[in-house]
PDB file of C-alpha atoms and ligand atoms in Angstrom:
ATOM      1  CA  MET A 364     107.628 103.402  77.894  1.00  0.00           C
ATOM      2  CA  SER A 365     107.671 106.188  76.537  1.00  0.00           C
ATOM      3  CA  GLY A 366     106.362 109.645  77.735  1.00  0.00           C
ATOM      4  CA  SER A 367     105.172 111.388  81.276  1.00  0.00           C
ATOM      5  CA  PRO A 368     105.158 109.010  84.106  1.00  0.00           C
ATOM      6  CA  LEU A 369     102.081 108.151  85.436  1.00  0.00           C
ATOM      7  CA  SER A 370     100.795 109.625  87.614  1.00  0.00           C
ATOM      8  CA  VAL A 371      99.912 108.369  91.225  1.00  0.00           C
ATOM      9  CA  VAL A 372      97.172 109.730  93.853  1.00  0.00           C
ATOM     10  CA  VAL A 373      97.725 107.825  96.820  1.00  0.00           C
ATOM     11  CA  LEU A 374      94.856 107.647  99.942  1.00  0.00           C
ATOM     12  CA  ILE A 375      95.616 106.498 102.955  1.00  0.00           C
ATOM     13  CA  SER A 376      94.081 106.129 106.709  1.00  0.00           C
ATOM     14  CA  GLY A 377      97.393 105.259 108.756  1.00  0.00           C
ATOM     15  CA  SER A 378     100.654 104.353 108.978  1.00  0.00           C
ATOM     16  CA  GLY A 379     101.283 104.446 105.139  1.00  0.00           C
ATOM     17  CA  SER A 380     103.756 101.484 104.902  1.00  0.00           C
ATOM     18  CA  ASN A 381     102.584  99.975 101.623  1.00  0.00           C
ATOM     19  CA  LEU A 382     102.798 103.447 100.383  1.00  0.00           C
ATOM     20  CA  GLN A 383     105.943 103.650 101.604  1.00  0.00           C
ATOM     21  CA  ALA A 384     106.915 100.299  99.598  1.00  0.00           C
ATOM     22  CA  LEU A 385     106.057 102.753  96.611  1.00  0.00           C
ATOM     23  CA  ILE A 386     107.491 105.729  97.521  1.00  0.00           C
ATOM     24  CA  ASP A 387     111.019 102.390  98.283  1.00  0.00           C
ATOM     25  CA  ALA A 388     110.335 101.564  94.450  1.00  0.00           C
ATOM     26  CA  VAL A 389     110.166 105.466  93.320  1.00  0.00           C
ATOM     27  CA  GLN A 390     112.717 106.221  94.575  1.00  0.00           C
ATOM     28  CA  GLN A 391     115.083 102.965  93.906  1.00  0.00           C
ATOM     29  CA  GLY A 392     113.989 104.054  89.788  1.00  0.00           C
ATOM     30  CA  SER A 393     112.483 100.343  89.823  1.00  0.00           C
ATOM     31  CA  LEU A 394     108.900 102.052  89.434  1.00  0.00           C
ATOM     32  CA  PRO A 395     108.090 104.506  86.092  1.00  0.00           C
ATOM     33  CA  ILE A 396     105.475 106.597  88.260  1.00  0.00           C
ATOM     34  CA  ARG A 397     104.598 110.314  89.496  1.00  0.00           C
ATOM     35  CA  ILE A 398     102.779 109.810  93.055  1.00  0.00           C
ATOM     36  CA  ARG A 399     101.201 113.258  92.658  1.00  0.00           C
ATOM     37  CA  ALA A 400      99.795 113.626  95.818  1.00  0.00           C
ATOM     38  CA  VAL A 401      98.766 111.825  98.988  1.00  0.00           C
ATOM     39  CA  ILE A 402      95.720 112.137 101.048  1.00  0.00           C
ATOM     40  CA  ALA A 403      94.290 111.149 103.934  1.00  0.00           C
ATOM     41  CA  ASN A 404      90.843 111.624 105.537  1.00  0.00           C
ATOM     42  CA  GLU A 405      92.696 111.266 109.346  1.00  0.00           C
ATOM     43  CA  ALA A 406      95.063 114.334 110.405  1.00  0.00           C
ATOM     44  CA  ASP A 407      97.622 112.305 112.391  1.00  0.00           C
ATOM     45  CA  ALA A 408      98.413 109.183 109.741  1.00  0.00           C
ATOM     46  CA  PHE A 409     101.410 108.281 109.705  1.00  0.00           C
ATOM     47  CA  GLY A 410     101.807 108.135 106.199  1.00  0.00           C
ATOM     48  CA  LEU A 411     101.846 111.679 105.834  1.00  0.00           C
ATOM     49  CA  GLU A 412     105.022 112.340 107.126  1.00  0.00           C
ATOM     50  CA  ARG A 413     106.719 109.746 105.111  1.00  0.00           C
ATOM     51  CA  ALA A 414     104.734 111.344 101.967  1.00  0.00           C
ATOM     52  CA  ARG A 415     106.365 114.391 103.374  1.00  0.00           C
ATOM     53  CA  ARG A 416     109.569 113.398 103.213  1.00  0.00           C
ATOM     54  CA  ALA A 417     109.765 111.395 100.198  1.00  0.00           C
ATOM     55  CA  ALA A 418     108.705 115.444  98.820  1.00  0.00           C
ATOM     56  CA  ILE A 419     105.709 114.339  98.025  1.00  0.00           C
ATOM     57  CA  GLU A 420     102.548 117.260  98.213  1.00  0.00           C
ATOM     58  CA  THR A 421     100.185 116.129 100.855  1.00  0.00           C
ATOM     59  CA  ARG A 422      96.503 116.676 101.356  1.00  0.00           C
ATOM     60  CA  ILE A 423      93.647 116.135 104.334  1.00  0.00           C
ATOM     61  CA  LEU A 424      90.333 115.886 103.729  1.00  0.00           C
ATOM     62  CA  SER A 425      88.784 114.789 107.318  1.00  0.00           C
ATOM     63  CA  HIS A 426      85.656 112.965 106.880  1.00  0.00           C
ATOM     64  CA  ARG A 427      83.615 114.934 110.173  1.00  0.00           C
ATOM     65  CA  ASP A 428      83.659 117.930 107.878  1.00  0.00           C
ATOM     66  CA  TYR A 429      80.818 116.444 106.131  1.00  0.00           C
ATOM     67  CA  PRO A 430      77.880 115.531 106.997  1.00  0.00           C
ATOM     68  CA  ASP A 431      77.119 111.763 104.988  1.00  0.00           C
ATOM     69  CA  ARG A 432      79.463 110.235 103.063  1.00  0.00           C
ATOM     70  CA  PRO A 433      78.267 111.607  99.914  1.00  0.00           C
ATOM     71  CA  ALA A 434      78.906 114.904 100.612  1.00  0.00           C
ATOM     72  CA  PHE A 435      83.000 113.578 101.247  1.00  0.00           C
ATOM     73  CA  ASP A 436      83.079 111.616  98.186  1.00  0.00           C
ATOM     74  CA  ALA A 437      81.810 114.486  96.418  1.00  0.00           C
ATOM     75  CA  ALA A 438      84.976 116.709  97.777  1.00  0.00           C
ATOM     76  CA  LEU A 439      87.066 113.822  97.786  1.00  0.00           C
ATOM     77  CA  MET A 440      86.674 113.097  93.966  1.00  0.00           C
ATOM     78  CA  ASP A 441      87.581 117.270  93.589  1.00  0.00           C
ATOM     79  CA  LEU A 442      90.019 117.170  95.408  1.00  0.00           C
ATOM     80  CA  ILE A 443      91.979 114.475  93.592  1.00  0.00           C
ATOM     81  CA  ASP A 444      90.471 115.038  89.940  1.00  0.00           C
ATOM     82  CA  GLY A 445      92.059 118.161  90.883  1.00  0.00           C
ATOM     83  CA  PHE A 446      95.619 116.622  90.725  1.00  0.00           C
ATOM     84  CA  GLN A 447      94.715 114.591  87.546  1.00  0.00           C
ATOM     85  CA  PRO A 448      95.565 111.009  87.945  1.00  0.00           C
ATOM     86  CA  ASP A 449      95.976 108.389  85.886  1.00  0.00           C
ATOM     87  CA  LEU A 450      96.047 105.991  88.633  1.00  0.00           C
ATOM     88  CA  VAL A 451      94.095 106.037  92.240  1.00  0.00           C
ATOM     89  CA  VAL A 452      95.528 103.498  95.163  1.00  0.00           C
ATOM     90  CA  LEU A 453      94.086 102.794  97.991  1.00  0.00           C
ATOM     91  CA  ALA A 454      96.309 101.995 100.415  1.00  0.00           C
ATOM     92  CA  GLY A 455      94.461 101.982 103.807  1.00  0.00           C
ATOM     93  CA  PHE A 456      92.008 104.052 103.221  1.00  0.00           C
ATOM     94  CA  MET A 457      89.568 102.537 105.927  1.00  0.00           C
ATOM     95  CA  ARG A 458      86.251 104.215 103.876  1.00  0.00           C
ATOM     96  CA  ILE A 459      84.085 102.857 102.560  1.00  0.00           C
ATOM     97  CA  LEU A 460      83.562 104.475  98.507  1.00  0.00           C
ATOM     98  CA  THR A 461      79.847 105.624  97.408  1.00  0.00           C
ATOM     99  CA  PRO A 462      79.138 103.731  93.999  1.00  0.00           C
ATOM    100  CA  GLY A 463      79.344 107.428  92.196  1.00  0.00           C
ATOM    101  CA  LEU A 464      82.244 108.461  93.456  1.00  0.00           C
ATOM    102  CA  VAL A 465      83.666 103.665  92.251  1.00  0.00           C
ATOM    103  CA  ALA A 466      82.212 104.622  89.196  1.00  0.00           C
ATOM    104  CA  HIS A 467      83.912 107.769  88.786  1.00  0.00           C
ATOM    105  CA  TYR A 468      87.005 105.863  89.023  1.00  0.00           C
ATOM    106  CA  ARG A 469      86.801 102.230  86.889  1.00  0.00           C
ATOM    107  CA  GLY A 470      89.979 100.667  85.957  1.00  0.00           C
ATOM    108  CA  ARG A 471      91.844 102.868  87.471  1.00  0.00           C
ATOM    109  CA  MET A 472      91.578 102.902  91.291  1.00  0.00           C
ATOM    110  CA  LEU A 473      93.347  99.361  92.637  1.00  0.00           C
ATOM    111  CA  ASN A 474      93.284  99.017  96.729  1.00  0.00           C
ATOM    112  CA  ILE A 475      95.242  95.923  98.808  1.00  0.00           C
ATOM    113  CA  HIS A 476      93.264  94.383 101.028  1.00  0.00           C
ATOM    114  CA  PRO A 477      94.606  91.792 104.156  1.00  0.00           C
ATOM    115  CA  SER A 478      93.098  88.314 102.624  1.00  0.00           C
ATOM    116  CA  LEU A 479      93.318  85.771  99.912  1.00  0.00           C
ATOM    117  CA  LEU A 480      89.913  87.625  98.560  1.00  0.00           C
ATOM    118  CA  PRO A 481      86.828  86.702  98.214  1.00  0.00           C
ATOM    119  CA  LYS A 482      87.781  85.531 102.325  1.00  0.00           C
ATOM    120  CA  PHE A 483      86.781  87.840 104.321  1.00  0.00           C
ATOM    121  CA  ARG A 484      85.991  90.592 103.001  1.00  0.00           C
ATOM    122  CA  GLY A 485      85.473  93.733 105.456  1.00  0.00           C
ATOM    123  CA  LEU A 486      87.267  94.427 109.147  1.00  0.00           C
ATOM    124  CA  HIS A 487      88.826  92.024 111.242  1.00  0.00           C
ATOM    125  CA  THR A 488      90.508  89.532 108.446  1.00  0.00           C
ATOM    126  CA  HIS A 489      94.089  87.923 110.255  1.00  0.00           C
ATOM    127  CA  GLU A 490      91.449  87.128 113.711  1.00  0.00           C
ATOM    128  CA  ARG A 491      88.616  85.902 111.211  1.00  0.00           C
ATOM    129  CA  ALA A 492      90.917  83.120 109.387  1.00  0.00           C
ATOM    130  CA  LEU A 493      92.943  82.066 112.373  1.00  0.00           C
ATOM    131  CA  GLU A 494      89.217  81.326 114.078  1.00  0.00           C
ATOM    132  CA  VAL A 495      87.901  79.582 111.781  1.00  0.00           C
ATOM    133  CA  GLY A 496      91.691  77.676 111.055  1.00  0.00           C
ATOM    134  CA  GLU A 497      92.785  78.738 107.965  1.00  0.00           C
ATOM    135  CA  ARG A 498      96.165  76.628 105.984  1.00  0.00           C
ATOM    136  CA  GLU A 499      97.077  79.459 104.418  1.00  0.00           C
ATOM    137  CA  HIS A 500      95.918  83.587 104.567  1.00  0.00           C
ATOM    138  CA  GLY A 501      97.581  86.378 102.723  1.00  0.00           C
ATOM    139  CA  ALA A 502      96.674  89.688 101.214  1.00  0.00           C
ATOM    140  CA  THR A 503      94.958  90.222  96.716  1.00  0.00           C
ATOM    141  CA  VAL A 504      95.797  93.218  94.992  1.00  0.00           C
ATOM    142  CA  HIS A 505      92.233  94.274  93.126  1.00  0.00           C
ATOM    143  CA  PHE A 506      90.786  96.764  90.276  1.00  0.00           C
ATOM    144  CA  VAL A 507      87.917  99.091  93.188  1.00  0.00           C
ATOM    145  CA  THR A 508      84.696  98.262  91.761  1.00  0.00           C
ATOM    146  CA  GLU A 509      80.798  98.934  94.233  1.00  0.00           C
ATOM    147  CA  GLU A 510      81.195  95.776  96.292  1.00  0.00           C
ATOM    148  CA  LEU A 511      83.468  96.114  99.217  1.00  0.00           C
ATOM    149  CA  ASP A 512      86.616  94.350  98.775  1.00  0.00           C
ATOM    150  CA  GLY A 513      84.941  92.905  95.976  1.00  0.00           C
ATOM    151  CA  GLY A 514      86.960  93.389  92.680  1.00  0.00           C
ATOM    152  CA  PRO A 515      87.914  92.027  90.306  1.00  0.00           C
ATOM    153  CA  ALA A 516      91.470  90.220  92.002  1.00  0.00           C
ATOM    154  CA  VAL A 517      94.624  90.463  90.037  1.00  0.00           C
ATOM    155  CA  LEU A 518      97.519  89.236  92.013  1.00  0.00           C
ATOM    156  CA  GLN A 519      97.627  87.327  96.379  1.00  0.00           C
ATOM    157  CA  ALA A 520     100.343  86.844  98.706  1.00  0.00           C
ATOM    158  CA  VAL A 521     100.009  83.831 100.179  1.00  0.00           C
ATOM    159  CA  VAL A 522     101.028  83.299 103.425  1.00  0.00           C
ATOM    160  CA  PRO A 523     101.016  80.150 105.629  1.00  0.00           C
ATOM    161  CA  VAL A 524      99.105  80.384 108.419  1.00  0.00           C
ATOM    162  CA  GLU A 525     101.567  78.673 111.037  1.00  0.00           C
ATOM    163  CA  PRO A 526     100.487  76.547 114.192  1.00  0.00           C
ATOM    164  CA  ASP A 527     101.522  79.142 117.132  1.00  0.00           C
ATOM    165  CA  ASP A 528     100.633  82.470 115.422  1.00  0.00           C
ATOM    166  CA  ASP A 529      98.498  85.463 116.641  1.00  0.00           C
ATOM    167  CA  ALA A 530      96.085  87.818 114.783  1.00  0.00           C
ATOM    168  CA  ALA A 531      99.767  90.098 115.165  1.00  0.00           C
ATOM    169  CA  ARG A 532     102.242  87.674 114.106  1.00  0.00           C
ATOM    170  CA  LEU A 533      99.947  86.118 110.751  1.00  0.00           C
ATOM    171  CA  ALA A 534      99.675  90.667 110.334  1.00  0.00           C
ATOM    172  CA  ALA A 535     102.913  91.152 110.396  1.00  0.00           C
ATOM    173  CA  ARG A 536     103.665  88.214 107.944  1.00  0.00           C
ATOM    174  CA  VAL A 537     101.408  89.523 105.405  1.00  0.00           C
ATOM    175  CA  LEU A 538     102.163  92.643 105.560  1.00  0.00           C
ATOM    176  CA  ILE A 539     105.671  91.760 104.445  1.00  0.00           C
ATOM    177  CA  LEU A 540     104.137  90.266 101.020  1.00  0.00           C
ATOM    178  CA  GLU A 541     101.364  93.792 101.093  1.00  0.00           C
ATOM    179  CA  HIS A 542     105.024  95.671 100.221  1.00  0.00           C
ATOM    180  CA  ARG A 543     105.948  93.207  97.784  1.00  0.00           C
ATOM    181  CA  ILE A 544     102.511  92.546  95.537  1.00  0.00           C
ATOM    182  CA  TYR A 545     100.976  95.963  95.306  1.00  0.00           C
ATOM    183  CA  PRO A 546     104.356  98.225  93.609  1.00  0.00           C
ATOM    184  CA  GLN A 547     104.107  94.657  91.343  1.00  0.00           C
ATOM    185  CA  VAL A 548      99.948  95.433  90.251  1.00  0.00           C
ATOM    186  CA  VAL A 549     100.996  99.497  89.808  1.00  0.00           C
ATOM    187  CA  LEU A 550     104.061  98.292  87.595  1.00  0.00           C
ATOM    188  CA  TRP A 551     102.104  96.915  85.771  1.00  0.00           C
ATOM    189  CA  PHE A 552      99.889  99.001  85.607  1.00  0.00           C
ATOM    190  CA  ALA A 553     102.491 102.405  84.274  1.00  0.00           C
ATOM    191  CA  GLN A 554     103.493 100.045  81.601  1.00  0.00           C
ATOM    192  CA  GLY A 555     100.063  99.554  79.747  1.00  0.00           C
ATOM    193  CA  ARG A 556     100.745  96.262  80.743  1.00  0.00           C
ATOM    194  CA  LEU A 557      96.922  95.696  83.064  1.00  0.00           C
ATOM    195  CA  LEU A 558      93.795  97.252  82.463  1.00  0.00           C
ATOM    196  CA  LEU A 559      90.086  96.613  83.667  1.00  0.00           C
ATOM    197  CA  GLY A 560      88.456  95.074  79.947  1.00  0.00           C
ATOM    198  CA  ALA A 561      84.124  96.160  80.112  1.00  0.00           C
ATOM    199  CA  ASP A 562      83.919  92.213  80.954  1.00  0.00           C
ATOM    200  CA  GLY A 563      85.028  92.987  84.405  1.00  0.00           C
ATOM    201  CA  LEU A 564      87.552  90.724  84.257  1.00  0.00           C
ATOM    202  CA  PRO A 565      90.977  92.197  84.210  1.00  0.00           C
ATOM    203  CA  ARG A 566      94.061  91.743  81.545  1.00  0.00           C
ATOM    204  CA  LEU A 567      97.433  91.362  81.886  1.00  0.00           C
ATOM    205  CA  ASP A 568      99.333  91.267  78.759  1.00  0.00           C
ATOM    206  CA  GLY A 569      96.220  91.319  76.602  1.00  0.00           C
ATOM    207  CA  GLU A 570      94.737  87.376  78.541  1.00  0.00           C
ATOM    208  CA  ALA A 571      91.942  87.508  80.790  1.00  0.00           C
ATOM    209  CA  LEU A 572      92.373  86.775  84.843  1.00  0.00           C
ATOM    210  CA  GLN A 573      90.060  84.098  85.682  1.00  0.00           C
ATOM    211  CA  GLN A 574      91.477  83.661  88.838  1.00  0.00           C
ATOM    212  CA  PRO A 575      94.210  85.653  90.797  1.00  0.00           C
ATOM    213  CA  LEU A 576      97.838  85.553  90.124  1.00  0.00           C
ATOM    214  CA  ARG A 577      99.598  84.279  92.794  1.00  0.00           C
ATOM    215  CA  LEU A 578     103.194  85.181  94.168  1.00  0.00           C
ATOM    216  CA  ASP A 579     104.699  82.054  94.476  1.00  0.00           C
ATOM    217  CA  ASN A 580     103.783  81.617  90.580  1.00  0.00           C
ATOM    218  CA  LEU A 581     106.033  84.650  89.635  1.00  0.00           C
ATOM    219  CA  THR A 582     109.624  85.548  88.630  1.00  0.00           C
ATOM    220  CA  THR A 583     108.051  89.012  89.878  1.00  0.00           C
ATOM    221  CA  GLU A 584     110.433  91.796  87.579  1.00  0.00           C
ATOM    222  CA  LEU A 585     110.558  94.756  90.474  1.00  0.00           C
ATOM    223  CA  THR A 586     111.804  93.248  93.085  1.00  0.00           C
ATOM    224  CA  SER A 587     113.777  89.225  94.094  1.00  0.00           C
TER     225      SER A 587
HETATM  226  C1  GRF B 481      96.708  97.099 105.297  1.00  0.00           C
HETATM  227  O1  GRF B 481      97.075  95.251 105.440  1.00  0.00           O
HETATM  228  C2  GRF B 481      96.400  97.227 103.715  1.00  0.00           C
HETATM  229  O2  GRF B 481      96.489  95.073 103.270  1.00  0.00           O
HETATM  230  C3  GRF B 481      94.852  97.361 104.609  1.00  0.00           C
HETATM  231  O3  GRF B 481      95.298  98.029 105.076  1.00  0.00           O
HETATM  232  C4  GRF B 481      96.805  97.849 105.391  1.00  0.00           C
HETATM  233  C5  GRF B 481      97.503  99.104 105.729  1.00  0.00           C
HETATM  234  O4  GRF B 481      98.117  99.411 106.206  1.00  0.00           O
HETATM  235  N1  GRF B 481      93.519  97.192 103.573  1.00  0.00           N
HETATM  236  P1  GRF B 481     100.004 100.740 105.759  1.00  0.00           P
HETATM  237  O5  GRF B 481      98.814 101.081 105.977  1.00  0.00           O
HETATM  238  O6  GRF B 481     100.199 100.671 104.316  1.00  0.00           O
HETATM  239  O7  GRF B 481     100.843 100.257 106.345  1.00  0.00           O
END
């Protein structure tokens, strides 16, 4: 890659362990991006602390200060665009986004969702996977589109469901793999190898992904 590193803004609402995985990869020299800012809609999000420790700029924008969703999203878009990012990374950002905001960042906004999409969109994914007796579960990194948790999927991490799993145990195993697949997808984007095609399919190295890639089929370049 030549020129300046990819400029990234990360949006969080909570713990920020996925943010931490990105920070760690940057600090290890394996992810050539600059995290320009971390924005949280919750003032007590621990991810803000992680960002401060890494000397990354932070901003808090509370949705409670806005009368409605469009007003909050307009302010959010202004705030993000002030940093002129090449990529916006949603990392546990617990907000439904308006179509206008999603359209504005088409092809340059990623999300991670803790299920094997299209299964289990929305909340409580681990509980729901257990309830219906899934044999495998996992997480998906996808481009963000207007459909909630429905955007084109790039990479999935798969874990087998164990007989004695509860939601917390299952979530913990999935989260470990989230920390591998998110930096991997951001790396592909930073390298210019990944984009969202006009047909709505992700393209990796020029090849349209009809199905997401799976971590178990991958020789990952970033992590081992
Ligand atoms: C992760 O499980 C992610 O898939 C979901 O929210 C959780 C965020 O965790 N979108 P963290 O804040 O990155 O620790």
